[in-house]
Short mmCIF file of C-alpha atoms in Angstrom, two decimals:
data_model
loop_
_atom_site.label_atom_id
_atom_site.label_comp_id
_atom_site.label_asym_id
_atom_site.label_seq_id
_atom_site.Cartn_x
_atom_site.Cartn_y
_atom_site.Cartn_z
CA UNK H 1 55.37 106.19 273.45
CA UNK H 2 52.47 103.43 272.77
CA UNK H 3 53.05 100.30 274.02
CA UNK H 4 53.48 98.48 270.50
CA UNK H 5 53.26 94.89 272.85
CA UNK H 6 50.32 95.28 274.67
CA UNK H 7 48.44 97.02 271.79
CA UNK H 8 49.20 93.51 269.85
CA UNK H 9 48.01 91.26 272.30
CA UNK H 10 44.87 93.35 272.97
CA UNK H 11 44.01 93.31 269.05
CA UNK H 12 44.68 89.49 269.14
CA UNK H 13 42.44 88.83 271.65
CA UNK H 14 39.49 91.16 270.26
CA UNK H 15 39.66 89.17 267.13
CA UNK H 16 40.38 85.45 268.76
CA UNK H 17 37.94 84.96 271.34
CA UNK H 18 35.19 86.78 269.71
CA UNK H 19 36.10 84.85 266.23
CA UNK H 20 36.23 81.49 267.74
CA UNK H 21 32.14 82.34 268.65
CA UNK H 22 31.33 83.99 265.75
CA UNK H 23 32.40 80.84 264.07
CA UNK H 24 30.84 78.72 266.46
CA UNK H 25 27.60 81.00 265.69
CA UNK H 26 27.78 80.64 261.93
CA UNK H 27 29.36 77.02 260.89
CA UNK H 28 28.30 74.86 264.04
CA UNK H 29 29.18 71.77 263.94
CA UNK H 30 29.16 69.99 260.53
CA UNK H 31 28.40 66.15 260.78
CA UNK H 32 31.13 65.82 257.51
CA UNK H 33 34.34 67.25 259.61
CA UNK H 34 36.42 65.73 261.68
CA UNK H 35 35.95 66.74 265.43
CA UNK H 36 38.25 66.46 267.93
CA UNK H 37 35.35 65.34 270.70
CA UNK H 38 34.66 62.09 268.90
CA UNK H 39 37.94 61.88 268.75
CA UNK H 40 38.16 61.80 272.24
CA UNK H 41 34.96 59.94 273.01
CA UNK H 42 36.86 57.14 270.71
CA UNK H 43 39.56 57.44 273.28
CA UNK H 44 37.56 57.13 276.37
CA UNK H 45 35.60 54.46 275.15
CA UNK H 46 39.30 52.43 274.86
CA UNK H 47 40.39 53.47 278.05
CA UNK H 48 37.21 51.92 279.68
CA UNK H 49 38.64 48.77 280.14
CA UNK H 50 42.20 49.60 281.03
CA UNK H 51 40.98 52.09 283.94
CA UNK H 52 38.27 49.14 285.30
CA UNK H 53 41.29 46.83 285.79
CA UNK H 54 43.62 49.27 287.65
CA UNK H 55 45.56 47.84 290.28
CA UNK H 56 43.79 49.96 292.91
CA UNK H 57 39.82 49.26 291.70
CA UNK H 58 38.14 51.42 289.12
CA UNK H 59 37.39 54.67 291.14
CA UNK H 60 41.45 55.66 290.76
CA UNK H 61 41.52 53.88 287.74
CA UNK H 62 38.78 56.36 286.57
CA UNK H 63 40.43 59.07 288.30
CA UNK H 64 44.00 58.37 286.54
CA UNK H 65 41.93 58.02 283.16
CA UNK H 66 41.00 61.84 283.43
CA UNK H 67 43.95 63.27 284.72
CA UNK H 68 45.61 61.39 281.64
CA UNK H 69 43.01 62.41 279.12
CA UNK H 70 43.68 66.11 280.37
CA UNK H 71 47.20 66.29 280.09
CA UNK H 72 47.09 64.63 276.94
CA UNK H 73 44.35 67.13 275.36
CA UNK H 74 46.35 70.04 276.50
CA UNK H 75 49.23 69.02 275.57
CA UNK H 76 48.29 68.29 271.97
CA UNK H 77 46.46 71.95 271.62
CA UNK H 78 49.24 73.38 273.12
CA UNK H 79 51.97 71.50 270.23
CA UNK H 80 49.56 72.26 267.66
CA UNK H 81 48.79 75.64 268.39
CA UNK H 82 52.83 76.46 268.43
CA UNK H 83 53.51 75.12 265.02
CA UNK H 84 54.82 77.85 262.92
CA UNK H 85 52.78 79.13 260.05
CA UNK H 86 49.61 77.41 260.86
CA UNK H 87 49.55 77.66 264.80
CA UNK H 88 47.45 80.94 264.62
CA UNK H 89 44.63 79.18 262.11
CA UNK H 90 44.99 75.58 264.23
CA UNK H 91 44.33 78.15 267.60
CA UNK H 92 41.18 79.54 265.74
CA UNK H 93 39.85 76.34 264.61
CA UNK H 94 40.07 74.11 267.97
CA UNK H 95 38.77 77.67 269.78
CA UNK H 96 35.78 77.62 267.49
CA UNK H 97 35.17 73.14 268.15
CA UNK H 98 35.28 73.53 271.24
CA UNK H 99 32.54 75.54 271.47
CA UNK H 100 28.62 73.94 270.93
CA UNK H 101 26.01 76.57 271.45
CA UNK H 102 25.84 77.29 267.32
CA UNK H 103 24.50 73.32 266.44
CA UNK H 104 22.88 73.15 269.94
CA UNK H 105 21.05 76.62 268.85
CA UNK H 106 20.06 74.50 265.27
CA UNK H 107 19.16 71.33 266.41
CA UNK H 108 16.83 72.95 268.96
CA UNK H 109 15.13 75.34 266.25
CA UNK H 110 14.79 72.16 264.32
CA UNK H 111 12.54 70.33 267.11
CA UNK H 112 10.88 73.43 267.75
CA UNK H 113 9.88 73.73 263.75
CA UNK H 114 8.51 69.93 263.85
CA UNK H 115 6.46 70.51 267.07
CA UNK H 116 5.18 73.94 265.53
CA UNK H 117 3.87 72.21 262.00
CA UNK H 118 2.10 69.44 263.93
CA UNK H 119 4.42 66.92 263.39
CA UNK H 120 4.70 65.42 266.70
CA UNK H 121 6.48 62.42 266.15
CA UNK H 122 8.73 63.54 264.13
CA UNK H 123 9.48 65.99 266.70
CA UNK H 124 10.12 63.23 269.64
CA UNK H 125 12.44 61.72 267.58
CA UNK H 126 14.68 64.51 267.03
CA UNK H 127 14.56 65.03 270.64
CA UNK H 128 16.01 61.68 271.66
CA UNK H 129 19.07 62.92 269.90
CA UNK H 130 19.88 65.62 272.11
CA UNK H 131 18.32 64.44 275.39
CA UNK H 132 18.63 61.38 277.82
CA UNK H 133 15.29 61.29 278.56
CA UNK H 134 12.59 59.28 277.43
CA UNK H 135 10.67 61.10 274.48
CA UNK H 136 8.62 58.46 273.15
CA UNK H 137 4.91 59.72 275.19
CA UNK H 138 5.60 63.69 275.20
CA UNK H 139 2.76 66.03 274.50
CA UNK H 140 3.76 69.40 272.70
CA UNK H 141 4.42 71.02 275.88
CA UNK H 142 6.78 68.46 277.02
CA UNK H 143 8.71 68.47 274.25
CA UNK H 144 8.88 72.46 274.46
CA UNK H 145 9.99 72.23 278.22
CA UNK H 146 12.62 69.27 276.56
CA UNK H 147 13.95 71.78 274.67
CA UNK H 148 13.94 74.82 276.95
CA UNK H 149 15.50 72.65 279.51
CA UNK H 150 18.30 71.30 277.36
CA UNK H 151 19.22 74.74 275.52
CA UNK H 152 19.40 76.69 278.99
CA UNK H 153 21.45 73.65 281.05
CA UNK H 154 23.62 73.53 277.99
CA UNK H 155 24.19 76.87 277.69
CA UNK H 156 27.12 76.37 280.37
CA UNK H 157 28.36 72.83 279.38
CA UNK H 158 28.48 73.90 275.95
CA UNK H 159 29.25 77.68 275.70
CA UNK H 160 30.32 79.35 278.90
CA UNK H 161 32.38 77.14 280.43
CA UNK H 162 34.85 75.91 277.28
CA UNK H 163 35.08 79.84 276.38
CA UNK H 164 35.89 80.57 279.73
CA UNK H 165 38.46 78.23 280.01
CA UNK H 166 39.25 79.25 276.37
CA UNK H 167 39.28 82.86 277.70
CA UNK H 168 41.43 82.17 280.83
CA UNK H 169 44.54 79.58 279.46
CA UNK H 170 43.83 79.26 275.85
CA UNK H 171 43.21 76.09 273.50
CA UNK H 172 45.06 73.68 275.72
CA UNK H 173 42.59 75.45 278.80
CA UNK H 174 39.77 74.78 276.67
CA UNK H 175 40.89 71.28 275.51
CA UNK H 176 41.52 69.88 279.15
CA UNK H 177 37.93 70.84 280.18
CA UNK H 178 36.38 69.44 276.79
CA UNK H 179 38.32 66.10 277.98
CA UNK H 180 36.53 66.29 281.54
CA UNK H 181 33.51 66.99 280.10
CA UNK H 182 33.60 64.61 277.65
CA UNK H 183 34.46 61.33 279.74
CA UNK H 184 31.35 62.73 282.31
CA UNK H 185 29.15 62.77 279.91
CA UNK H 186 30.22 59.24 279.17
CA UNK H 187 31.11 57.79 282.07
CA UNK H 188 29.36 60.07 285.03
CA UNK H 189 26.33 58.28 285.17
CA UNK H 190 25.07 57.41 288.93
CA UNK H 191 24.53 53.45 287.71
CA UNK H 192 25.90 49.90 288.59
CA UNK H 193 28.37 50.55 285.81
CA UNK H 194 29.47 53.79 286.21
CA UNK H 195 29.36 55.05 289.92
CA UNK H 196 32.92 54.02 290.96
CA UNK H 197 34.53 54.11 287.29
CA UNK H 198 32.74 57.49 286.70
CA UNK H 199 33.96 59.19 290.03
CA UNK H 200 36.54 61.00 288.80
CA UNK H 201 34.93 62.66 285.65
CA UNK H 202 31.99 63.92 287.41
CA UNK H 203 34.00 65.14 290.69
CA UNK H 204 36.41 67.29 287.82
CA UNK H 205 33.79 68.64 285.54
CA UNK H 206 31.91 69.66 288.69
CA UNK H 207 35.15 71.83 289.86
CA UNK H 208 35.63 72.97 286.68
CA UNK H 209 32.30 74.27 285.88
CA UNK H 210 31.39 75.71 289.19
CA UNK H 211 32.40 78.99 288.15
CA UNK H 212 31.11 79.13 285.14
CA UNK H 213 28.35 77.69 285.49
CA UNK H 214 27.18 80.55 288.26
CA UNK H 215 28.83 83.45 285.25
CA UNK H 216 26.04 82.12 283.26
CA UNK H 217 23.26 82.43 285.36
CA UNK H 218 24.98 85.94 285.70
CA UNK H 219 24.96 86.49 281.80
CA UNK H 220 21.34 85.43 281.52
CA UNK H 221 20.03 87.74 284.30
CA UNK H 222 22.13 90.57 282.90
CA UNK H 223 20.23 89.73 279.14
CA UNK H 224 17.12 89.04 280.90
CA UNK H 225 17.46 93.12 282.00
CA UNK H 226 18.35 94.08 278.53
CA UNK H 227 15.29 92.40 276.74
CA UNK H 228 13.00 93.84 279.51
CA UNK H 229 12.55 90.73 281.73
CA UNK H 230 13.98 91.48 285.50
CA UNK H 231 13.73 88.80 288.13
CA UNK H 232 15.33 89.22 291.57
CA UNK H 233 18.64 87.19 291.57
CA UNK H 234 17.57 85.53 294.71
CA UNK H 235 14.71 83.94 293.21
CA UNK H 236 17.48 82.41 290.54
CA UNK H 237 19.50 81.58 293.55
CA UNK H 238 16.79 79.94 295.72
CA UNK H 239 15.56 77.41 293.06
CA UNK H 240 19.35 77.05 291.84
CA UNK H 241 20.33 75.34 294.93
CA UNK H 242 17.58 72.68 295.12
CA UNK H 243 18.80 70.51 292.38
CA UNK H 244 21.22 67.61 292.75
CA UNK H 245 23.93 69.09 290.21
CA UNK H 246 25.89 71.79 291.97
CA UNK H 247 25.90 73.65 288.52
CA UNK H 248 23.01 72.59 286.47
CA UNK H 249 20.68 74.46 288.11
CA UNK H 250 22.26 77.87 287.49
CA UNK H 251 21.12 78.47 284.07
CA UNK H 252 18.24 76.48 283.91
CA UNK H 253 16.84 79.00 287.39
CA UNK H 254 17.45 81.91 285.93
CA UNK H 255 16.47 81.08 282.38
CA UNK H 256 13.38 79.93 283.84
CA UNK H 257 12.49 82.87 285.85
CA UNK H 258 13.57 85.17 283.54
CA UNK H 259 11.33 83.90 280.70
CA UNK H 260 8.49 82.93 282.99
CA UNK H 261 8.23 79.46 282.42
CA UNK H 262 8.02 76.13 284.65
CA UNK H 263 11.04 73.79 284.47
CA UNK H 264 11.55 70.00 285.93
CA UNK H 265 9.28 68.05 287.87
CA UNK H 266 8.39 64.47 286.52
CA UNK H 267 10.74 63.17 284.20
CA UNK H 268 11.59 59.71 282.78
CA UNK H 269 14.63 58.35 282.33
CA UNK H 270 15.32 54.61 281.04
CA UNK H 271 11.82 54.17 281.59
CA UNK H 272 11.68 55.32 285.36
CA UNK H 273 10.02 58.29 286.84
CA UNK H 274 12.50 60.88 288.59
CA UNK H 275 10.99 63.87 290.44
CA UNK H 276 12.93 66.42 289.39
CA UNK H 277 12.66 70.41 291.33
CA UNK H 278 10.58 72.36 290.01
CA UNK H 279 12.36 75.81 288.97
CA UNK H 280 10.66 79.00 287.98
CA UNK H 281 7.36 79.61 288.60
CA UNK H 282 5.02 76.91 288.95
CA UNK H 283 1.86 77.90 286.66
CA UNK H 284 4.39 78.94 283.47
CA UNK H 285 3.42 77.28 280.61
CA UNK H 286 5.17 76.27 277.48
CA UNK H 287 4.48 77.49 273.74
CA UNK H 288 6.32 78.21 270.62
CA UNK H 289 6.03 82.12 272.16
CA UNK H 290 7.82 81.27 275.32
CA UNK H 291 10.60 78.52 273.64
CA UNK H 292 11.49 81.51 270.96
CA UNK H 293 11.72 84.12 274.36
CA UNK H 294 14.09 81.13 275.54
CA UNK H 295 16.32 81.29 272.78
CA UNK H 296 16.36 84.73 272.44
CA UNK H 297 17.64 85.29 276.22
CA UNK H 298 20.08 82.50 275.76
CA UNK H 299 21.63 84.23 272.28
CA UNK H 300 21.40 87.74 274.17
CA UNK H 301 23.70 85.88 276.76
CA UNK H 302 25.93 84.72 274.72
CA UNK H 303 26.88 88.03 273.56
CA UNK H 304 27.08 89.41 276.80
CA UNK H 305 29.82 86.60 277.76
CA UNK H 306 31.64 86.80 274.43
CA UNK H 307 32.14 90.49 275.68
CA UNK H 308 32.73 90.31 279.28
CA UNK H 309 35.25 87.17 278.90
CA UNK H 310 37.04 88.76 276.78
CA UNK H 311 37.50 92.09 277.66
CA UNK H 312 38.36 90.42 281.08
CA UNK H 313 41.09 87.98 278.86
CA UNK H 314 42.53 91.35 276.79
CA UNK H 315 43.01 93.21 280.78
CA UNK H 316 44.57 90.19 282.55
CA UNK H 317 46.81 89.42 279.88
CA UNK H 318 47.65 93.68 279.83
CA UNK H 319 48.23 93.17 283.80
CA UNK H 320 50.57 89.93 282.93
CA UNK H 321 52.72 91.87 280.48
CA UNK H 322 53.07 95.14 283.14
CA UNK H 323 53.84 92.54 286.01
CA UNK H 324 56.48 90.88 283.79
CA UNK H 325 57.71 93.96 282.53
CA UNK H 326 58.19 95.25 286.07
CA UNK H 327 59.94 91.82 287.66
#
């Protein structure tokens, strides 16, 4: 006799995860709606001065901040998600915001259009939007690399690594990272301001992407074999390791191999020079050809995660409800 159970839970979770990214794929993020990152940036931005005068200095004042913000973003996705009647739509909707590769994927294609029609400026502009770096003096090829570099590092902050967690523990999984990575992005800068305060949120979004940030170089390589484009993985693994970030250099190696193109090297920041490593092979130039390659591997690889996460979700959860069953 079927399993009436397990057959629900596996048709929930073929239509959840891959729903939340098809959504993700086809709305993005529209500037009109409410999202529940600035509502948390609005949060951490409060919490700034509170955490700076903790009784014990601001590096477990910054620490306590996170934990907090974590337990309180779970714990919020977890009540809203159990209401009755609308928990199921509530589940699909913060599944689908926490996920950023759709507007990433637009605002990119954007640049890339400006760049393409000669409109330069125009082009640096829209840049400085979605990068920290100074835009102000790139040539077209800069601006390319910009944009290659940003889509491919962001490919695990903003895709693999919330679905994962999405994937693994649900909303409230996905919600505690989105918190972590949140208050890094605004806090975990390596400056006079931020280095003790900021301790905390980089030390937890490093943990908590670790993992995924290695499945994506993993997801890339795999599309990089289905579009034609092998590299050896230790190539990916070789340049990964040289960068300062124990994660950001995952995706950005192997997207870089994979699509043949030159990535880092000098880079300004708040109008300093930082010598960045140099990933991928060293004469690979940047055009419109290889930024569209880019964001073809990077779309291929989102596919291939949406799949392989949650298949993996659907046969963990299966192995939950036997081990349950059985104790």
């Amino acid at each position: 006799m079927p399993d009436i159970h397990a057959s629900s839970v596996n048709l929930a979770l073929a239509v959840f995860l891959p729903g939340c990214a098809l959504l993700d794929a086809v709305f993005g993020d529209p500037r009109h709606w409410p999202h529940p990152v600035r509502w948390i940036g609005a949060a951490v931005h409060r919490l700034e001065g509170p955490a700076r005068a903790f009784p014990w200095g601001p590096r477990p004042g910054g620490c306590a901040a996170v934990l907090g913000m974590m337990l309180v973003c779970a714990a919020a996705a977890e009540l809203l998600t159990s209401l009755p009647l609308l928990g199921g739509l509530l589940a699909l909707y913060l599944g689908y915001a926490g996920l950023a590769l759709g507007c990433l994927v637009r605002e990119v294609d954007r640049a890339a259009r400006l760049v393409d029609s000669g409109r330069l400026a125009e082009a640096r502009a829209h840049l400085a939007g979605l990068v920290s770096r100074d835009t102000a003096d790139m040539d077209e090829s800069d601006v390319r690399r910009a944009l290659g570099e940003t889509l491919s590092e962001n490919f695990n902050d903003g895709f693999v690594a919330p679905f994962f967690w999405l994937s693994l523990l649900g909303p409230a999984g996905l919600w505690a990272y989105k918190a972590v990575s949140t208050m890094d992005s605004m806090w975990g800068y390596r400056t006079e301001r931020f280095r003790d305060l900021g301790f905390g949120a980089a030390r937890a979004d490093d943990v908590l992407a670790w993992l995924p940030a290695r499945l994506s170089a993993l997801f890339l390589w795999l599309a990089g074999l289905v579009l034609g484009r092998p590299v050896p993985w230790r190539l990916i693994v070789r340049d990964a390791r040289t960068m300062d970030s124990p994660n950001a250099g995952w995706p950005m190696s192997a997207a870089a191999h994979i699509v043949g193109v030159g990535m880092g090297g000098p880079t300004r920041y708040f109008g300093e020079v930082k010598e960045k490593p140099l990933l991928g092979p060293v004469d690979g130039t940047w055009n419109s050809a290889s930024l569209r390659a880019m964001r073809r591997l990077v779309m291929a690889a989102a596919v291939l995660c949406v799949l392989c996460l949650s298949a993996a979700s659907a046969f963990l959860s299966l192995w939950a409800l036997d081990l349950g069953s059985f104790l």
